[in-house]
Amino acid sequence: MPDTSYLIAAVAVCTVITWSLRALPFAALAPLRSSATVGYLSRHMPVGVMVILAAYTLRDITVAQLTVTGPALVATLALHLWRRNAVLSVLAGTALHVALTTLLTHS
């Protein structure tokens, strides 16, 4: 069994490394918070990422799958345009998609 001082040193080294790795992103990003580029990206990247994810998801869809995915997609878009709440629209669209998938493919 290792010596007690060795174990204490190992735990201390692990603690310092873990704390440093967790604090590093905050320390590195602090000067960027006032950057105009970061402000622009924070406003436009979420929309861009969602468009890319939607295009990737819908790229190989068949007509049969469109009967399930289409209404869920339309409901998600309509709910988001109406309420402007991403969490609500994604949850509702996902719930509708799961419900339609269950009802139409397992009946």
GROMACS .gro file of N, CA and C in nm:
model
  321
    1MET      N    1   0.086  -0.117   0.000
    1MET     CA    2   0.000   0.000   0.000
    1MET      C    3   0.090   0.123   0.000
    2PRO      N    4   0.054   0.223  -0.082
    2PRO     CA    5   0.136   0.344  -0.089
    2PRO      C    6   0.137   0.420   0.044
    3ASP      N    7   0.242   0.495   0.059
    3ASP     CA    8   0.259   0.577   0.179
    3ASP      C    9   0.152   0.686   0.184
    4THR      N   10   0.112   0.730   0.303
    4THR     CA   11   0.008   0.832   0.321
    4THR      C   12   0.048   0.963   0.255
    5SER      N   13   0.172   1.002   0.266
    5SER     CA   14   0.215   1.128   0.204
    5SER      C   15   0.206   1.121   0.052
    6TYR      N   16   0.232   1.003  -0.004
    6TYR     CA   17   0.219   0.984  -0.149
    6TYR      C   18   0.073   1.000  -0.191
    7LEU      N   19  -0.019   0.941  -0.117
    7LEU     CA   20  -0.162   0.952  -0.148
    7LEU      C   21  -0.211   1.097  -0.137
    8ILE      N   22  -0.167   1.167  -0.036
    8ILE     CA   23  -0.205   1.307  -0.019
    8ILE      C   24  -0.153   1.391  -0.135
    9ALA      N   25  -0.028   1.366  -0.176
    9ALA     CA   26   0.029   1.439  -0.290
    9ALA      C   27  -0.047   1.408  -0.418
   10ALA      N   28  -0.084   1.283  -0.438
   10ALA     CA   29  -0.159   1.245  -0.559
   10ALA      C   30  -0.295   1.313  -0.563
   11VAL      N   31  -0.364   1.314  -0.450
   11VAL     CA   32  -0.495   1.380  -0.442
   11VAL      C   33  -0.479   1.531  -0.465
   12ALA      N   34  -0.374   1.591  -0.411
   12ALA     CA   35  -0.350   1.734  -0.429
   12ALA      C   36  -0.323   1.768  -0.575
   13VAL      N   37  -0.243   1.686  -0.641
   13VAL     CA   38  -0.212   1.709  -0.783
   13VAL      C   39  -0.341   1.694  -0.866
   14CYS      N   40  -0.418   1.593  -0.840
   14CYS     CA   41  -0.544   1.574  -0.912
   14CYS      C   42  -0.640   1.690  -0.888
   15THR      N   43  -0.644   1.740  -0.766
   15THR     CA   44  -0.730   1.854  -0.733
   15THR      C   45  -0.688   1.978  -0.809
   16VAL      N   46  -0.560   2.007  -0.812
   16VAL     CA   47  -0.511   2.125  -0.883
   16VAL      C   48  -0.538   2.114  -1.032
   17ILE      N   49  -0.514   1.997  -1.090
   17ILE     CA   50  -0.538   1.979  -1.234
   17ILE      C   51  -0.686   1.993  -1.265
   18THR      N   52  -0.772   1.929  -1.186
   18THR     CA   53  -0.917   1.937  -1.210
   18THR      C   54  -0.967   2.080  -1.196
   19TRP      N   55  -0.926   2.149  -1.092
   19TRP     CA   56  -0.971   2.288  -1.072
   19TRP      C   57  -0.921   2.377  -1.185
   20SER      N   58  -0.797   2.358  -1.227
   20SER     CA   59  -0.740   2.440  -1.335
   20SER      C   60  -0.814   2.417  -1.466
   21LEU      N   61  -0.842   2.292  -1.498
   21LEU     CA   62  -0.913   2.262  -1.623
   21LEU      C   63  -1.055   2.317  -1.623
   22ARG      N   64  -1.117   2.322  -1.509
   22ARG     CA   65  -1.253   2.377  -1.501
   22ARG      C   66  -1.253   2.530  -1.504
   23ALA      N   67  -1.150   2.592  -1.450
   23ALA     CA   68  -1.143   2.739  -1.445
   23ALA      C   69  -1.087   2.798  -1.573
   24LEU      N   70  -1.008   2.722  -1.646
   24LEU     CA   71  -0.942   2.774  -1.766
   24LEU      C   72  -1.037   2.833  -1.869
   25PRO      N   73  -1.147   2.768  -1.906
   25PRO     CA   74  -1.237   2.828  -2.006
   25PRO      C   75  -1.293   2.964  -1.961
   26PHE      N   76  -1.327   2.976  -1.834
   26PHE     CA   77  -1.380   3.103  -1.785
   26PHE      C   78  -1.275   3.212  -1.789
   27ALA      N   79  -1.154   3.178  -1.753
   27ALA     CA   80  -1.045   3.277  -1.755
   27ALA      C   81  -1.009   3.317  -1.898
   28ALA      N   82  -1.012   3.221  -1.989
   28ALA     CA   83  -0.976   3.250  -2.128
   28ALA      C   84  -1.085   3.328  -2.199
   29LEU      N   85  -1.210   3.306  -2.164
   29LEU     CA   86  -1.321   3.372  -2.233
   29LEU      C   87  -1.360   3.506  -2.173
   30ALA      N   88  -1.312   3.537  -2.056
   30ALA     CA   89  -1.349   3.663  -1.991
   30ALA      C   90  -1.317   3.785  -2.077
   31PRO      N   91  -1.200   3.796  -2.139
   31PRO     CA   92  -1.173   3.914  -2.223
   31PRO      C   93  -1.258   3.919  -2.350
   32LEU      N   94  -1.311   3.805  -2.392
   32LEU     CA   95  -1.389   3.801  -2.517
   32LEU      C   96  -1.534   3.844  -2.499
   33ARG      N   97  -1.581   3.856  -2.377
   33ARG     CA   98  -1.722   3.889  -2.353
   33ARG      C   99  -1.762   4.024  -2.413
   34SER      N  100  -1.671   4.118  -2.419
   34SER     CA  101  -1.703   4.250  -2.474
   34SER      C  102  -1.671   4.260  -2.623
   35SER      N  103  -1.630   4.152  -2.685
   35SER     CA  104  -1.593   4.152  -2.826
   35SER      C  105  -1.717   4.162  -2.916
   36ALA      N  106  -1.708   4.242  -3.020
   36ALA     CA  107  -1.819   4.255  -3.115
   36ALA      C  108  -1.840   4.125  -3.192
   37THR      N  109  -1.731   4.056  -3.223
   37THR     CA  110  -1.742   3.930  -3.296
   37THR      C  111  -1.815   3.825  -3.214
   38VAL      N  112  -1.782   3.814  -3.088
   38VAL     CA  113  -1.850   3.717  -3.001
   38VAL      C  114  -1.997   3.753  -2.986
   39GLY      N  115  -2.028   3.882  -2.977
   39GLY     CA  116  -2.168   3.925  -2.970
   39GLY      C  117  -2.245   3.886  -3.095
   40TYR      N  118  -2.182   3.906  -3.211
   40TYR     CA  119  -2.246   3.868  -3.338
   40TYR      C  120  -2.270   3.717  -3.343
   41LEU      N  121  -2.168   3.640  -3.306
   41LEU     CA  122  -2.181   3.494  -3.309
   41LEU      C  123  -2.286   3.445  -3.211
   42SER      N  124  -2.296   3.508  -3.095
   42SER     CA  125  -2.395   3.463  -2.997
   42SER      C  126  -2.537   3.490  -3.043
   43ARG      N  127  -2.555   3.591  -3.129
   43ARG     CA  128  -2.688   3.620  -3.183
   43ARG      C  129  -2.723   3.531  -3.301
   44HIS      N  130  -2.625   3.496  -3.383
   44HIS     CA  131  -2.655   3.428  -3.509
   44HIS      C  132  -2.622   3.279  -3.512
   45MET      N  133  -2.534   3.232  -3.429
   45MET     CA  134  -2.497   3.090  -3.433
   45MET      C  135  -2.609   2.995  -3.394
   46PRO      N  136  -2.690   3.023  -3.292
   46PRO     CA  137  -2.796   2.926  -3.260
   46PRO      C  138  -2.890   2.899  -3.377
   47VAL      N  139  -2.925   3.003  -3.451
   47VAL     CA  140  -3.013   2.984  -3.567
   47VAL      C  141  -2.941   2.902  -3.673
   48GLY      N  142  -2.816   2.933  -3.698
   48GLY     CA  143  -2.739   2.859  -3.797
   48GLY      C  144  -2.723   2.713  -3.762
   49VAL      N  145  -2.696   2.686  -3.637
   49VAL     CA  146  -2.681   2.547  -3.592
   49VAL      C  147  -2.813   2.472  -3.608
   50MET      N  148  -2.924   2.534  -3.572
   50MET     CA  149  -3.054   2.468  -3.586
   50MET      C  150  -3.088   2.442  -3.733
   51VAL      N  151  -3.055   2.535  -3.822
   51VAL     CA  152  -3.080   2.514  -3.965
   51VAL      C  153  -2.998   2.397  -4.017
   52ILE      N  154  -2.871   2.391  -3.978
   52ILE     CA  155  -2.786   2.280  -4.021
   52ILE      C  156  -2.838   2.147  -3.967
   53LEU      N  157  -2.878   2.144  -3.840
   53LEU     CA  158  -2.933   2.020  -3.783
   53LEU      C  159  -3.063   1.978  -3.852
   54ALA      N  160  -3.149   2.073  -3.881
   54ALA     CA  161  -3.275   2.041  -3.949
   54ALA      C  162  -3.248   1.989  -4.090
   55ALA      N  163  -3.158   2.054  -4.163
   55ALA     CA  164  -3.125   2.008  -4.298
   55ALA      C  165  -3.063   1.868  -4.295
   56TYR      N  166  -2.976   1.844  -4.200
   56TYR     CA  167  -2.914   1.712  -4.187
   56TYR      C  168  -3.018   1.606  -4.154
   57THR      N  169  -3.113   1.639  -4.069
   57THR     CA  170  -3.216   1.543  -4.030
   57THR      C  171  -3.310   1.513  -4.145
   58LEU      N  172  -3.343   1.613  -4.224
   58LEU     CA  173  -3.444   1.597  -4.329
   58LEU      C  174  -3.385   1.558  -4.465
   59ARG      N  175  -3.256   1.541  -4.477
   59ARG     CA  176  -3.194   1.520  -4.607
   59ARG      C  177  -3.234   1.388  -4.673
   60ASP      N  178  -3.257   1.283  -4.598
   60ASP     CA  179  -3.289   1.152  -4.655
   60ASP      C  180  -3.431   1.107  -4.622
   61ILE      N  181  -3.521   1.199  -4.601
   61ILE     CA  182  -3.656   1.164  -4.559
   61ILE      C  183  -3.737   1.112  -4.678
   62THR      N  184  -3.818   1.011  -4.653
   62THR     CA  185  -3.903   0.955  -4.757
   62THR      C  186  -4.044   1.014  -4.745
   63VAL      N  187  -4.125   0.989  -4.845
   63VAL     CA  188  -4.263   1.040  -4.844
   63VAL      C  189  -4.341   0.979  -4.728
   64ALA      N  190  -4.317   0.853  -4.698
   64ALA     CA  191  -4.386   0.788  -4.587
   64ALA      C  192  -4.348   0.852  -4.454
   65GLN      N  193  -4.222   0.886  -4.439
   65GLN     CA  194  -4.178   0.950  -4.315
   65GLN      C  195  -4.228   1.093  -4.305
   66LEU      N  196  -4.256   1.154  -4.418
   66LEU     CA  197  -4.303   1.293  -4.419
   66LEU      C  198  -4.440   1.306  -4.353
   67THR      N  199  -4.520   1.200  -4.352
   67THR     CA  200  -4.651   1.207  -4.286
   67THR      C  201  -4.637   1.222  -4.135
   68VAL      N  202  -4.525   1.179  -4.081
   68VAL     CA  203  -4.501   1.192  -3.938
   68VAL      C  204  -4.417   1.316  -3.910
   69THR      N  205  -4.311   1.332  -3.986
   69THR     CA  206  -4.216   1.441  -3.961
   69THR      C  207  -4.271   1.576  -4.003
   70GLY      N  208  -4.347   1.581  -4.111
   70GLY     CA  209  -4.400   1.707  -4.163
   70GLY      C  210  -4.486   1.783  -4.062
   71PRO      N  211  -4.591   1.721  -4.009
   71PRO     CA  212  -4.673   1.792  -3.910
   71PRO      C  213  -4.595   1.834  -3.786
   72ALA      N  214  -4.503   1.751  -3.742
   72ALA     CA  215  -4.422   1.785  -3.624
   72ALA      C  216  -4.333   1.905  -3.655
   73LEU      N  217  -4.275   1.909  -3.773
   73LEU     CA  218  -4.190   2.020  -3.813
   73LEU      C  219  -4.271   2.149  -3.825
   74VAL      N  220  -4.387   2.141  -3.888
   74VAL     CA  221  -4.473   2.258  -3.902
   74VAL      C  222  -4.519   2.309  -3.766
   75ALA      N  223  -4.558   2.217  -3.678
   75ALA     CA  224  -4.601   2.256  -3.543
   75ALA      C  225  -4.487   2.322  -3.466
   76THR      N  226  -4.367   2.267  -3.479
   76THR     CA  227  -4.251   2.325  -3.410
   76THR      C  228  -4.224   2.466  -3.460
   77LEU      N  229  -4.223   2.484  -3.592
   77LEU     CA  230  -4.199   2.617  -3.649
   77LEU      C  231  -4.308   2.715  -3.610
   78ALA      N  232  -4.433   2.673  -3.620
   78ALA     CA  233  -4.544   2.763  -3.587
   78ALA      C  234  -4.541   2.802  -3.439
   79LEU      N  235  -4.518   2.706  -3.353
   79LEU     CA  236  -4.513   2.735  -3.210
   79LEU      C  237  -4.396   2.827  -3.177
   80HIS      N  238  -4.283   2.806  -3.243
   80HIS     CA  239  -4.168   2.893  -3.217
   80HIS      C  240  -4.193   3.034  -3.268
   81LEU      N  241  -4.252   3.048  -3.384
   81LEU     CA  242  -4.281   3.181  -3.437
   81LEU      C  243  -4.386   3.252  -3.352
   82TRP      N  244  -4.478   3.176  -3.294
   82TRP     CA  245  -4.583   3.235  -3.212
   82TRP      C  246  -4.531   3.274  -3.074
   83ARG      N  247  -4.462   3.183  -3.005
   83ARG     CA  248  -4.423   3.205  -2.866
   83ARG      C  249  -4.278   3.251  -2.848
   84ARG      N  250  -4.193   3.229  -2.949
   84ARG     CA  251  -4.050   3.266  -2.941
   84ARG      C  252  -3.982   3.200  -2.821
   85ASN      N  253  -4.015   3.074  -2.799
   85ASN     CA  254  -3.958   2.999  -2.687
   85ASN      C  255  -3.903   2.868  -2.744
   86ALA      N  256  -3.771   2.860  -2.755
   86ALA     CA  257  -3.708   2.744  -2.818
   86ALA      C  258  -3.735   2.615  -2.741
   87VAL      N  259  -3.730   2.621  -2.610
   87VAL     CA  260  -3.751   2.500  -2.530
   87VAL      C  261  -3.894   2.449  -2.551
   88LEU      N  262  -3.990   2.538  -2.545
   88LEU     CA  263  -4.129   2.498  -2.563
   88LEU      C  264  -4.152   2.439  -2.701
   89SER      N  265  -4.103   2.506  -2.804
   89SER     CA  266  -4.127   2.458  -2.940
   89SER      C  267  -4.058   2.325  -2.967
   90VAL      N  268  -3.936   2.308  -2.919
   90VAL     CA  269  -3.865   2.181  -2.940
   90VAL      C  270  -3.934   2.067  -2.863
   91LEU      N  271  -3.971   2.092  -2.739
   91LEU     CA  272  -4.039   1.988  -2.662
   91LEU      C  273  -4.174   1.950  -2.723
   92ALA      N  274  -4.251   2.050  -2.763
   92ALA     CA  275  -4.382   2.022  -2.823
   92ALA      C  276  -4.367   1.949  -2.956
   93GLY      N  277  -4.273   1.993  -3.039
   93GLY     CA  278  -4.249   1.927  -3.167
   93GLY      C  279  -4.202   1.784  -3.149
   94THR      N  280  -4.115   1.762  -3.053
   94THR     CA  281  -4.068   1.626  -3.026
   94THR      C  282  -4.181   1.539  -2.974
   95ALA      N  283  -4.262   1.592  -2.884
   95ALA     CA  284  -4.376   1.516  -2.832
   95ALA      C  285  -4.474   1.480  -2.943
   96LEU      N  286  -4.501   1.576  -3.031
   96LEU     CA  287  -4.592   1.548  -3.144
   96LEU      C  288  -4.532   1.444  -3.236
   97HIS      N  289  -4.404   1.453  -3.263
   97HIS     CA  290  -4.339   1.355  -3.350
   97HIS      C  291  -4.345   1.215  -3.289
   98VAL      N  292  -4.318   1.205  -3.161
   98VAL     CA  293  -4.324   1.074  -3.093
   98VAL      C  294  -4.467   1.020  -3.095
   99ALA      N  295  -4.564   1.108  -3.067
   99ALA     CA  296  -4.704   1.064  -3.067
   99ALA      C  297  -4.748   1.017  -3.206
  100LEU      N  298  -4.713   1.093  -3.309
  100LEU     CA  299  -4.751   1.053  -3.445
  100LEU      C  300  -4.680   0.926  -3.487
  101THR      N  301  -4.554   0.913  -3.451
  101THR     CA  302  -4.480   0.792  -3.484
  101THR      C  303  -4.544   0.671  -3.417
  102THR      N  304  -4.583   0.686  -3.292
  102THR     CA  305  -4.645   0.575  -3.219
  102THR      C  306  -4.781   0.541  -3.277
  103LEU      N  307  -4.860   0.642  -3.307
  103LEU     CA  308  -4.996   0.618  -3.357
  103LEU      C  309  -4.997   0.565  -3.500
  104LEU      N  310  -4.912   0.620  -3.587
  104LEU     CA  311  -4.919   0.585  -3.728
  104LEU      C  312  -4.837   0.462  -3.766
  105THR      N  313  -4.733   0.432  -3.694
  105THR     CA  314  -4.651   0.319  -3.732
  105THR      C  315  -4.681   0.193  -3.652
  106HIS      N  316  -4.748   0.206  -3.540
  106HIS     CA  317  -4.777   0.090  -3.457
  106HIS      C  318  -4.927   0.055  -3.455
  107SER      N  319  -5.002   0.112  -3.545
  107SER     CA  320  -5.147   0.081  -3.544
  107SER      C  321  -5.184  -0.024  -3.643
   0.00000   0.00000   0.00000
